[in-house]
PDB file of C-alpha atoms in Angstrom:
ATOM      1  CA  MET F   1    -159.030 296.424 -52.241  1.00 50.00           C
ATOM      2  CA  ARG F   2    -161.976 294.597 -51.632  1.00 47.00           C
ATOM      3  CA  LYS F   3    -161.507 292.127 -54.474  1.00 48.00           C
ATOM      4  CA  LEU F   4    -157.935 291.289 -53.225  1.00 47.00           C
ATOM      5  CA  HIS F   5    -158.962 290.334 -49.930  1.00 45.00           C
ATOM      6  CA  LYS F   6    -161.610 288.304 -51.278  1.00 45.00           C
ATOM      7  CA  THR F   7    -159.133 286.793 -53.839  1.00 50.00           C
ATOM      8  CA  CYS F   8    -156.598 285.847 -50.725  1.00 44.00           C
ATOM      9  CA  ILE F   9    -158.885 284.362 -48.625  1.00 42.00           C
ATOM     10  CA  ALA F  10    -160.065 281.899 -51.516  1.00 44.00           C
ATOM     11  CA  LEU F  11    -156.592 280.995 -52.139  1.00 44.00           C
ATOM     12  CA  LEU F  12    -156.290 280.181 -48.151  1.00 41.00           C
ATOM     13  CA  MET F  13    -159.529 278.043 -48.324  1.00 43.00           C
ATOM     14  CA  ALA F  14    -158.056 276.156 -51.515  1.00 41.00           C
ATOM     15  CA  ALA F  15    -155.061 275.559 -49.755  1.00 42.00           C
ATOM     16  CA  ALA F  16    -156.376 274.261 -46.515  1.00 41.00           C
ATOM     17  CA  LEU F  17    -158.552 271.844 -48.541  1.00 40.00           C
ATOM     18  CA  THR F  18    -155.565 270.851 -50.498  1.00 45.00           C
ATOM     19  CA  LEU F  19    -153.222 270.110 -47.273  1.00 40.00           C
ATOM     20  CA  SER F  20    -156.141 268.373 -45.156  1.00 44.00           C
ATOM     21  CA  PRO F  21    -156.119 265.056 -46.556  1.00 46.00           C
ATOM     22  CA  THR F  22    -152.428 264.761 -46.402  1.00 52.00           C
ATOM     23  CA  LEU F  23    -152.151 266.109 -42.716  1.00 49.00           C
ATOM     24  CA  SER F  24    -154.770 263.487 -42.021  1.00 54.00           C
ATOM     25  CA  GLN F  25    -152.858 260.684 -43.758  1.00 56.00           C
ATOM     26  CA  VAL F  26    -149.709 261.549 -41.662  1.00 56.00           C
ATOM     27  CA  SER F  27    -151.514 261.512 -38.530  1.00 64.00           C
ATOM     28  CA  HIS F  28    -153.036 257.979 -39.316  1.00 62.00           C
ATOM     29  CA  ALA F  29    -149.297 257.147 -40.142  1.00 63.00           C
ATOM     30  CA  ALA F  30    -148.128 258.521 -37.103  1.00 72.00           C
ATOM     31  CA  ASP F  31    -150.731 256.173 -35.133  1.00 70.00           C
ATOM     32  CA  LEU F  32    -149.864 252.948 -37.034  1.00 67.00           C
ATOM     33  CA  GLN F  33    -146.308 253.455 -36.547  1.00 77.00           C
ATOM     34  CA  GLU F  34    -147.061 254.034 -32.789  1.00 79.00           C
ATOM     35  CA  GLN F  35    -149.256 251.052 -32.710  1.00 78.00           C
ATOM     36  CA  SER F  36    -146.479 248.607 -34.445  1.00 75.00           C
ATOM     37  CA  ASP F  37    -143.950 250.183 -31.893  1.00 80.00           C
ATOM     38  CA  GLU F  38    -146.507 249.262 -28.868  1.00 86.00           C
ATOM     39  CA  LEU F  39    -146.692 245.540 -30.579  1.00 81.00           C
ATOM     40  CA  LYS F  40    -142.815 245.226 -30.914  1.00 84.00           C
ATOM     41  CA  LYS F  41    -142.880 246.331 -26.978  1.00 88.00           C
ATOM     42  CA  LYS F  42    -145.106 243.976 -26.317  1.00 88.00           C
ATOM     43  CA  GLN F  43    -143.511 241.027 -28.502  1.00 85.00           C
ATOM     44  CA  GLN F  44    -140.140 241.641 -26.870  1.00 90.00           C
ATOM     45  CA  GLU F  45    -141.732 241.155 -23.409  1.00 90.00           C
ATOM     46  CA  VAL F  46    -143.718 238.020 -24.395  1.00 89.00           C
ATOM     47  CA  GLU F  47    -140.484 236.638 -26.127  1.00 88.00           C
ATOM     48  CA  LYS F  48    -138.482 237.443 -22.561  1.00 92.00           C
ATOM     49  CA  LYS F  49    -141.258 235.514 -20.643  1.00 90.00           C
ATOM     50  CA  GLN F  50    -140.766 232.614 -23.081  1.00 90.00           C
ATOM     51  CA  LYS F  51    -136.954 232.417 -22.732  1.00 93.00           C
ATOM     52  CA  ASP F  52    -137.404 232.581 -19.033  1.00 91.00           C
ATOM     53  CA  ALA F  53    -140.130 229.727 -19.272  1.00 90.00           C
ATOM     54  CA  GLU F  54    -137.692 227.682 -21.352  1.00 91.00           C
ATOM     55  CA  LYS F  55    -134.529 228.427 -18.932  1.00 92.00           C
ATOM     56  CA  LYS F  56    -136.907 227.310 -16.298  1.00 92.00           C
ATOM     57  CA  LYS F  57    -137.829 224.113 -18.115  1.00 90.00           C
ATOM     58  CA  SER F  58    -134.142 223.284 -18.445  1.00 91.00           C
ATOM     59  CA  GLU F  59    -133.644 223.504 -14.729  1.00 92.00           C
ATOM     60  CA  GLN F  60    -136.552 221.611 -14.245  1.00 91.00           C
ATOM     61  CA  LYS F  61    -135.534 218.878 -16.393  1.00 91.00           C
ATOM     62  CA  GLN F  62    -132.366 218.727 -14.688  1.00 92.00           C
ATOM     63  CA  GLU F  63    -134.136 218.595 -11.423  1.00 93.00           C
ATOM     64  CA  LEU F  64    -136.625 215.814 -13.020  1.00 92.00           C
ATOM     65  CA  LYS F  65    -133.592 213.895 -14.140  1.00 94.00           C
ATOM     66  CA  ASP F  66    -131.906 214.237 -10.571  1.00 94.00           C
ATOM     67  CA  LEU F  67    -135.043 213.132  -8.889  1.00 93.00           C
ATOM     68  CA  GLU F  68    -135.542 209.917 -11.145  1.00 94.00           C
ATOM     69  CA  ASN F  69    -132.057 208.788 -10.676  1.00 95.00           C
ATOM     70  CA  GLU F  70    -133.035 208.811  -6.904  1.00 95.00           C
ATOM     71  CA  GLN F  71    -136.282 207.216  -7.473  1.00 94.00           C
ATOM     72  CA  ASN F  72    -134.171 204.603  -9.373  1.00 96.00           C
ATOM     73  CA  ALA F  73    -131.625 204.065  -6.612  1.00 95.00           C
ATOM     74  CA  LEU F  74    -134.517 203.624  -4.144  1.00 94.00           C
ATOM     75  CA  GLU F  75    -136.469 201.164  -6.190  1.00 95.00           C
ATOM     76  CA  GLN F  76    -133.195 199.153  -6.609  1.00 96.00           C
ATOM     77  CA  ASP F  77    -132.505 199.338  -2.772  1.00 94.00           C
ATOM     78  CA  VAL F  78    -135.984 198.202  -2.025  1.00 94.00           C
ATOM     79  CA  LYS F  79    -135.597 195.173  -4.450  1.00 95.00           C
ATOM     80  CA  THR F  80    -132.051 194.390  -2.937  1.00 94.00           C
ATOM     81  CA  LEU F  81    -134.114 194.517   0.576  1.00 93.00           C
ATOM     82  CA  ASN F  82    -136.735 192.225  -0.488  1.00 94.00           C
ATOM     83  CA  LYS F  83    -134.134 189.958  -1.863  1.00 94.00           C
ATOM     84  CA  ASN F  84    -131.856 189.822   1.305  1.00 93.00           C
ATOM     85  CA  ILE F  85    -135.447 189.257   3.310  1.00 93.00           C
ATOM     86  CA  ALA F  86    -136.465 186.509   1.034  1.00 92.00           C
ATOM     87  CA  SER F  87    -133.082 184.928   1.393  1.00 92.00           C
ATOM     88  CA  VAL F  88    -132.865 185.281   5.245  1.00 92.00           C
ATOM     89  CA  ARG F  89    -136.781 183.939   5.632  1.00 90.00           C
ATOM     90  CA  ASN F  90    -135.527 180.679   3.699  1.00 92.00           C
ATOM     91  CA  GLU F  91    -132.612 180.474   5.911  1.00 91.00           C
ATOM     92  CA  ILE F  92    -135.041 180.654   8.846  1.00 89.00           C
ATOM     93  CA  GLN F  93    -136.971 177.657   7.164  1.00 91.00           C
ATOM     94  CA  THR F  94    -133.836 175.843   6.878  1.00 90.00           C
ATOM     95  CA  THR F  95    -133.038 176.224  10.136  1.00 89.00           C
ATOM     96  CA  GLU F  96    -136.131 175.412  11.510  1.00 88.00           C
ATOM     97  CA  ASP F  97    -136.539 172.338   9.608  1.00 90.00           C
ATOM     98  CA  GLU F  98    -132.937 171.364  10.900  1.00 89.00           C
ATOM     99  CA  VAL F  99    -134.097 172.225  14.411  1.00 87.00           C
ATOM    100  CA  THR F 100    -136.716 169.780  14.036  1.00 88.00           C
ATOM    101  CA  LYS F 101    -134.524 166.968  12.777  1.00 89.00           C
ATOM    102  CA  THR F 102    -132.174 167.442  15.570  1.00 85.00           C
ATOM    103  CA  ASN F 103    -135.061 167.560  17.876  1.00 85.00           C
ATOM    104  CA  GLU F 104    -136.246 164.245  16.466  1.00 88.00           C
ATOM    105  CA  ASP F 105    -132.699 162.839  16.640  1.00 85.00           C
ATOM    106  CA  ILE F 106    -132.342 163.830  20.122  1.00 82.00           C
ATOM    107  CA  GLU F 107    -135.304 162.326  21.154  1.00 86.00           C
ATOM    108  CA  GLN F 108    -134.386 158.720  19.311  1.00 85.00           C
ATOM    109  CA  LEU F 109    -130.931 158.735  20.934  1.00 81.00           C
ATOM    110  CA  ASN F 110    -132.740 159.128  23.998  1.00 81.00           C
ATOM    111  CA  LYS F 111    -135.013 156.090  23.297  1.00 84.00           C
ATOM    112  CA  ASP F 112    -131.528 154.380  22.025  1.00 80.00           C
ATOM    113  CA  ILE F 113    -129.658 155.232  25.427  1.00 77.00           C
ATOM    114  CA  GLU F 114    -132.657 153.809  27.555  1.00 82.00           C
ATOM    115  CA  VAL F 115    -132.639 150.687  25.428  1.00 81.00           C
ATOM    116  CA  ALA F 116    -128.787 150.341  25.574  1.00 74.00           C
ATOM    117  CA  GLU F 117    -128.620 151.143  29.534  1.00 75.00           C
ATOM    118  CA  LYS F 118    -131.663 148.427  29.857  1.00 82.00           C
ATOM    119  CA  GLN F 119    -129.786 146.030  28.000  1.00 76.00           C
ATOM    120  CA  ARG F 120    -126.424 146.612  29.854  1.00 72.00           C
ATOM    121  CA  ASP F 121    -128.300 145.878  33.063  1.00 78.00           C
ATOM    122  CA  ASP F 122    -130.025 142.722  31.685  1.00 78.00           C
ATOM    123  CA  MET F 123    -126.715 141.687  30.690  1.00 72.00           C
ATOM    124  CA  TYR F 124    -124.981 142.615  34.407  1.00 71.00           C
ATOM    125  CA  ASP F 125    -127.783 140.405  35.569  1.00 76.00           C
ATOM    126  CA  LYS F 126    -127.175 137.632  33.421  1.00 72.00           C
ATOM    127  CA  MET F 127    -123.508 137.677  34.050  1.00 66.00           C
ATOM    128  CA  LYS F 128    -124.083 137.754  38.056  1.00 68.00           C
ATOM    129  CA  ASP F 129    -126.258 134.518  37.221  1.00 68.00           C
ATOM    130  CA  GLN F 130    -123.401 132.910  35.686  1.00 61.00           C
ATOM    131  CA  ILE F 131    -120.938 133.955  37.962  1.00 59.00           C
ATOM    132  CA  VAL F 132    -122.974 132.325  40.809  1.00 61.00           C
ATOM    133  CA  TYR F 133    -123.830 129.237  38.557  1.00 59.00           C
ATOM    134  CA  ALA F 134    -120.180 128.929  37.648  1.00 53.00           C
ATOM    135  CA  TYR F 135    -118.840 129.308  41.297  1.00 51.00           C
ATOM    136  CA  GLU F 136    -121.503 127.850  43.174  1.00 52.00           C
ATOM    137  CA  ARG F 137    -123.831 124.846  41.525  1.00 49.00           C
ATOM    138  CA  GLU F 138    -127.105 123.760  42.779  1.00 42.00           C
ATOM    139  CA  SER F 139    -125.384 121.402  44.974  1.00 43.00           C
ATOM    140  CA  GLY F 140    -123.461 124.115  46.764  1.00 43.00           C
ATOM    141  CA  VAL F 141    -120.260 122.921  45.449  1.00 49.00           C
ATOM    142  CA  THR F 142    -117.800 125.763  45.338  1.00 55.00           C
ATOM    143  CA  MET F 143    -115.816 126.499  41.976  1.00 57.00           C
ATOM    144  CA  LEU F 144    -112.714 126.244  44.045  1.00 60.00           C
ATOM    145  CA  THR F 145    -113.850 122.837  45.185  1.00 63.00           C
ATOM    146  CA  MET F 146    -114.848 121.812  41.738  1.00 60.00           C
ATOM    147  CA  LEU F 147    -111.253 122.597  40.695  1.00 60.00           C
ATOM    148  CA  LEU F 148    -109.608 120.608  43.437  1.00 66.00           C
ATOM    149  CA  GLU F 149    -111.712 117.401  42.403  1.00 66.00           C
ATOM    150  CA  SER F 150    -110.260 117.346  38.891  1.00 63.00           C
ATOM    151  CA  GLY F 151    -109.222 114.185  38.286  1.00 67.00           C
ATOM    152  CA  SER F 152    -106.208 115.535  36.547  1.00 72.00           C
ATOM    153  CA  MET F 153    -104.157 118.551  35.571  1.00 71.00           C
ATOM    154  CA  SER F 154    -105.522 118.356  32.120  1.00 74.00           C
ATOM    155  CA  GLU F 155    -109.175 118.452  33.483  1.00 70.00           C
ATOM    156  CA  PHE F 156    -108.014 121.049  36.222  1.00 67.00           C
ATOM    157  CA  LEU F 157    -106.864 123.263  33.456  1.00 75.00           C
ATOM    158  CA  ASN F 158    -109.831 122.721  31.281  1.00 73.00           C
ATOM    159  CA  ARG F 159    -112.154 124.193  33.988  1.00 65.00           C
ATOM    160  CA  ALA F 160    -110.057 126.797  34.830  1.00 70.00           C
ATOM    161  CA  GLN F 161    -110.026 128.085  31.340  1.00 78.00           C
ATOM    162  CA  TYR F 162    -113.907 127.799  31.321  1.00 72.00           C
ATOM    163  CA  ILE F 163    -114.280 129.655  34.146  1.00 69.00           C
ATOM    164  CA  ILE F 164    -111.575 132.312  32.658  1.00 75.00           C
ATOM    165  CA  ALA F 165    -113.688 132.152  29.391  1.00 76.00           C
ATOM    166  CA  ILE F 166    -117.060 133.113  31.166  1.00 71.00           C
ATOM    167  CA  GLN F 167    -115.503 135.914  32.898  1.00 73.00           C
ATOM    168  CA  THR F 168    -114.158 137.343  29.734  1.00 81.00           C
ATOM    169  CA  TYR F 169    -117.138 136.971  27.492  1.00 76.00           C
ATOM    170  CA  ASN F 170    -119.062 138.579  30.378  1.00 71.00           C
ATOM    171  CA  GLU F 171    -116.837 141.568  30.918  1.00 77.00           C
ATOM    172  CA  LYS F 172    -116.218 141.932  27.042  1.00 80.00           C
ATOM    173  CA  VAL F 173    -119.836 142.275  26.570  1.00 75.00           C
ATOM    174  CA  LEU F 174    -120.370 144.183  29.269  1.00 73.00           C
ATOM    175  CA  SER F 175    -117.551 146.704  28.324  1.00 81.00           C
ATOM    176  CA  GLU F 176    -119.376 146.919  24.634  1.00 78.00           C
ATOM    177  CA  TYR F 177    -122.706 147.887  25.809  1.00 74.00           C
ATOM    178  CA  ALA F 178    -120.862 150.389  28.211  1.00 77.00           C
ATOM    179  CA  THR F 179    -119.291 152.028  25.242  1.00 82.00           C
ATOM    180  CA  ALA F 180    -122.373 151.760  23.004  1.00 76.00           C
ATOM    181  CA  VAL F 181    -123.988 153.842  25.892  1.00 75.00           C
ATOM    182  CA  GLU F 182    -121.006 156.398  26.139  1.00 82.00           C
ATOM    183  CA  THR F 183    -121.256 156.854  22.280  1.00 82.00           C
ATOM    184  CA  ILE F 184    -124.766 157.315  22.408  1.00 77.00           C
ATOM    185  CA  SER F 185    -124.482 159.813  25.339  1.00 79.00           C
ATOM    186  CA  ALA F 186    -121.687 161.774  23.685  1.00 83.00           C
ATOM    187  CA  LYS F 187    -123.866 161.885  20.327  1.00 82.00           C
ATOM    188  CA  SER F 188    -126.649 163.121  22.269  1.00 79.00           C
ATOM    189  CA  SER F 189    -124.767 166.010  24.033  1.00 84.00           C
ATOM    190  CA  GLU F 190    -123.460 167.030  20.574  1.00 85.00           C
ATOM    191  CA  LEU F 191    -126.616 167.137  19.063  1.00 83.00           C
ATOM    192  CA  SER F 192    -128.045 169.109  22.101  1.00 84.00           C
ATOM    193  CA  LYS F 193    -125.322 171.650  21.487  1.00 88.00           C
ATOM    194  CA  LYS F 194    -126.175 171.338  18.112  1.00 87.00           C
ATOM    195  CA  GLN F 195    -129.413 172.225  18.862  1.00 86.00           C
ATOM    196  CA  SER F 196    -128.660 175.192  21.490  1.00 89.00           C
ATOM    197  CA  ASP F 197    -126.341 176.617  18.449  1.00 89.00           C
ATOM    198  CA  LEU F 198    -129.149 176.209  16.147  1.00 87.00           C
ATOM    199  CA  ASP F 199    -131.573 178.138  18.626  1.00 88.00           C
ATOM    200  CA  ALA F 200    -129.103 180.843  18.747  1.00 90.00           C
ATOM    201  CA  TYR F 201    -128.834 181.063  14.958  1.00 90.00           C
ATOM    202  CA  SER F 202    -132.656 181.205  14.813  1.00 88.00           C
ATOM    203  CA  LYS F 203    -132.909 183.976  17.169  1.00 91.00           C
ATOM    204  CA  THR F 204    -130.166 185.935  15.270  1.00 91.00           C
ATOM    205  CA  LEU F 205    -132.079 185.391  12.103  1.00 90.00           C
ATOM    206  CA  ASP F 206    -134.606 186.519  13.610  1.00 90.00           C
ATOM    207  CA  SER F 207    -133.660 189.720  14.489  1.00 92.00           C
ATOM    208  CA  LYS F 208    -131.584 190.155  11.213  1.00 91.00           C
ATOM    209  CA  GLN F 209    -135.326 189.881   9.456  1.00 91.00           C
ATOM    210  CA  SER F 210    -136.707 192.481  11.714  1.00 93.00           C
ATOM    211  CA  GLU F 211    -134.014 195.044  11.139  1.00 93.00           C
ATOM    212  CA  LEU F 212    -134.422 194.182   6.992  1.00 92.00           C
ATOM    213  CA  ASN F 213    -138.056 194.581   7.521  1.00 93.00           C
ATOM    214  CA  ARG F 214    -137.676 197.789   9.427  1.00 94.00           C
ATOM    215  CA  LEU F 215    -134.907 199.331   6.781  1.00 93.00           C
ATOM    216  CA  LEU F 216    -137.436 198.463   4.043  1.00 93.00           C
ATOM    217  CA  GLY F 217    -140.166 200.428   5.616  1.00 94.00           C
ATOM    218  CA  ILE F 218    -137.776 203.322   5.505  1.00 95.00           C
ATOM    219  CA  THR F 219    -136.601 202.803   2.342  1.00 94.00           C
ATOM    220  CA  SER F 220    -140.660 202.231   0.906  1.00 94.00           C
ATOM    221  CA  ASP F 221    -141.231 205.479   2.711  1.00 95.00           C
ATOM    222  CA  LYS F 222    -138.472 207.414   1.026  1.00 94.00           C
ATOM    223  CA  LEU F 223    -139.826 205.814  -2.394  1.00 94.00           C
ATOM    224  CA  ASP F 224    -143.274 207.045  -1.884  1.00 95.00           C
ATOM    225  CA  LEU F 225    -141.774 210.414  -0.999  1.00 95.00           C
ATOM    226  CA  LYS F 226    -139.615 210.127  -4.023  1.00 94.00           C
ATOM    227  CA  ASN F 227    -142.416 209.306  -6.063  1.00 95.00           C
ATOM    228  CA  ALA F 228    -144.740 212.130  -5.301  1.00 95.00           C
ATOM    229  CA  GLN F 229    -141.699 214.603  -5.995  1.00 94.00           C
ATOM    230  CA  VAL F 230    -141.118 213.302  -9.712  1.00 94.00           C
ATOM    231  CA  ALA F 231    -145.076 213.035 -10.022  1.00 94.00           C
ATOM    232  CA  ASP F 232    -144.996 216.889  -9.055  1.00 94.00           C
ATOM    233  CA  ALA F 233    -142.126 217.646 -11.276  1.00 93.00           C
ATOM    234  CA  LYS F 234    -143.525 216.018 -14.080  1.00 93.00           C
ATOM    235  CA  ALA F 235    -146.314 217.723 -13.745  1.00 94.00           C
ATOM    236  CA  ASP F 236    -144.602 221.105 -13.258  1.00 92.00           C
ATOM    237  CA  MET F 237    -142.930 220.484 -16.482  1.00 92.00           C
ATOM    238  CA  ASP F 238    -146.261 220.126 -18.525  1.00 93.00           C
ATOM    239  CA  GLU F 239    -147.468 223.144 -16.918  1.00 93.00           C
ATOM    240  CA  ILE F 240    -144.083 225.082 -18.188  1.00 92.00           C
ATOM    241  CA  ASP F 241    -144.796 223.372 -21.630  1.00 93.00           C
ATOM    242  CA  LYS F 242    -148.351 224.890 -21.494  1.00 94.00           C
ATOM    243  CA  GLN F 243    -146.740 228.429 -20.806  1.00 93.00           C
ATOM    244  CA  ILE F 244    -144.243 227.890 -23.439  1.00 92.00           C
ATOM    245  CA  LYS F 245    -146.695 227.052 -25.992  1.00 94.00           C
ATOM    246  CA  GLY F 246    -148.946 230.113 -25.052  1.00 92.00           C
ATOM    247  CA  TYR F 247    -146.220 232.560 -25.226  1.00 91.00           C
ATOM    248  CA  LYS F 248    -145.268 231.135 -28.769  1.00 92.00           C
ATOM    249  CA  SER F 249    -148.902 231.359 -29.959  1.00 92.00           C
ATOM    250  CA  GLN F 250    -148.974 235.085 -28.580  1.00 91.00           C
ATOM    251  CA  VAL F 251    -145.542 235.997 -30.275  1.00 89.00           C
ATOM    252  CA  ALA F 252    -146.857 234.651 -33.542  1.00 90.00           C
ATOM    253  CA  ALA F 253    -150.535 236.491 -33.088  1.00 90.00           C
ATOM    254  CA  ILE F 254    -148.260 239.798 -32.513  1.00 87.00           C
ATOM    255  CA  GLU F 255    -146.015 239.255 -35.468  1.00 87.00           C
ATOM    256  CA  GLN F 256    -148.992 238.778 -37.381  1.00 89.00           C
ATOM    257  CA  GLN F 257    -150.350 242.258 -36.106  1.00 87.00           C
ATOM    258  CA  VAL F 258    -146.989 243.645 -36.775  1.00 83.00           C
ATOM    259  CA  THR F 259    -146.992 242.762 -40.266  1.00 85.00           C
ATOM    260  CA  GLU F 260    -150.567 243.636 -40.788  1.00 83.00           C
ATOM    261  CA  ALA F 261    -149.464 247.549 -39.330  1.00 78.00           C
ATOM    262  CA  ASN F 262    -146.433 247.368 -41.537  1.00 79.00           C
ATOM    263  CA  ILE F 263    -148.541 246.455 -44.667  1.00 82.00           C
ATOM    264  CA  ALA F 264    -151.100 249.360 -43.664  1.00 78.00           C
ATOM    265  CA  MET F 265    -148.264 251.892 -43.137  1.00 75.00           C
ATOM    266  CA  ALA F 266    -146.982 251.200 -46.757  1.00 76.00           C
ATOM    267  CA  LYS F 267    -150.174 251.648 -48.395  1.00 75.00           C
ATOM    268  CA  GLN F 268    -150.673 255.032 -46.522  1.00 71.00           C
ATOM    269  CA  VAL F 269    -147.313 256.218 -47.361  1.00 66.00           C
ATOM    270  CA  ALA F 270    -148.096 255.333 -50.953  1.00 67.00           C
ATOM    271  CA  ALA F 271    -151.236 256.915 -51.050  1.00 60.00           C
TER     272      ALA F 271
END
């Protein structure tokens, strides 16, 4: 009986020794499988983060494109405003030159008027002298007496025609000078009006330039802000690219670990 009991114990011990390596292999295989599952789960999480990052990159890319379009529009506005300001400045310079020229013309015309008026006055004085000479000689003989003392009708007519010719000539010259003075005066008035119009136009151009400068300042500030937004958006894009690159590296590393775990399990099963 004792002999049989010892025999059973020996058989059980032999069986335990035989099964021990198998149980150990099974446990190790289970650990490898669990490790592989964990790695796959981690891989899925990282791939989700990568996908989210790529979606965010796509949205950021569109946002950057919109910002750059707005940036380009503002740059064009700044160019247009600068061009308009340059054009107004040229107009202002041209107007100032014209004002200067007009002032010079007015000054010259005023001098011409003074000269013409003096010539007219001189002519008027000369005419009076001629009339006095014609009608009243040094001898005190009047023009009427001179006519009455004519020796003949022919002499009478000649003397009368002479008196009329002098009077007509003087009146003609005086009228011409008066017309000349009036013409110069009218030209002076015209230039004065032109000067007034140019001054008003110059003020209008100054106001226009001030308004354009104000708009340029506002637009430039907007452009500076937009440039900063574009720079920030590009920096965000770079950061997202780094994240995506990092996620890809993590996925590749996990895939390598899963492959190694699968190989280890296959070897364990084969053993």
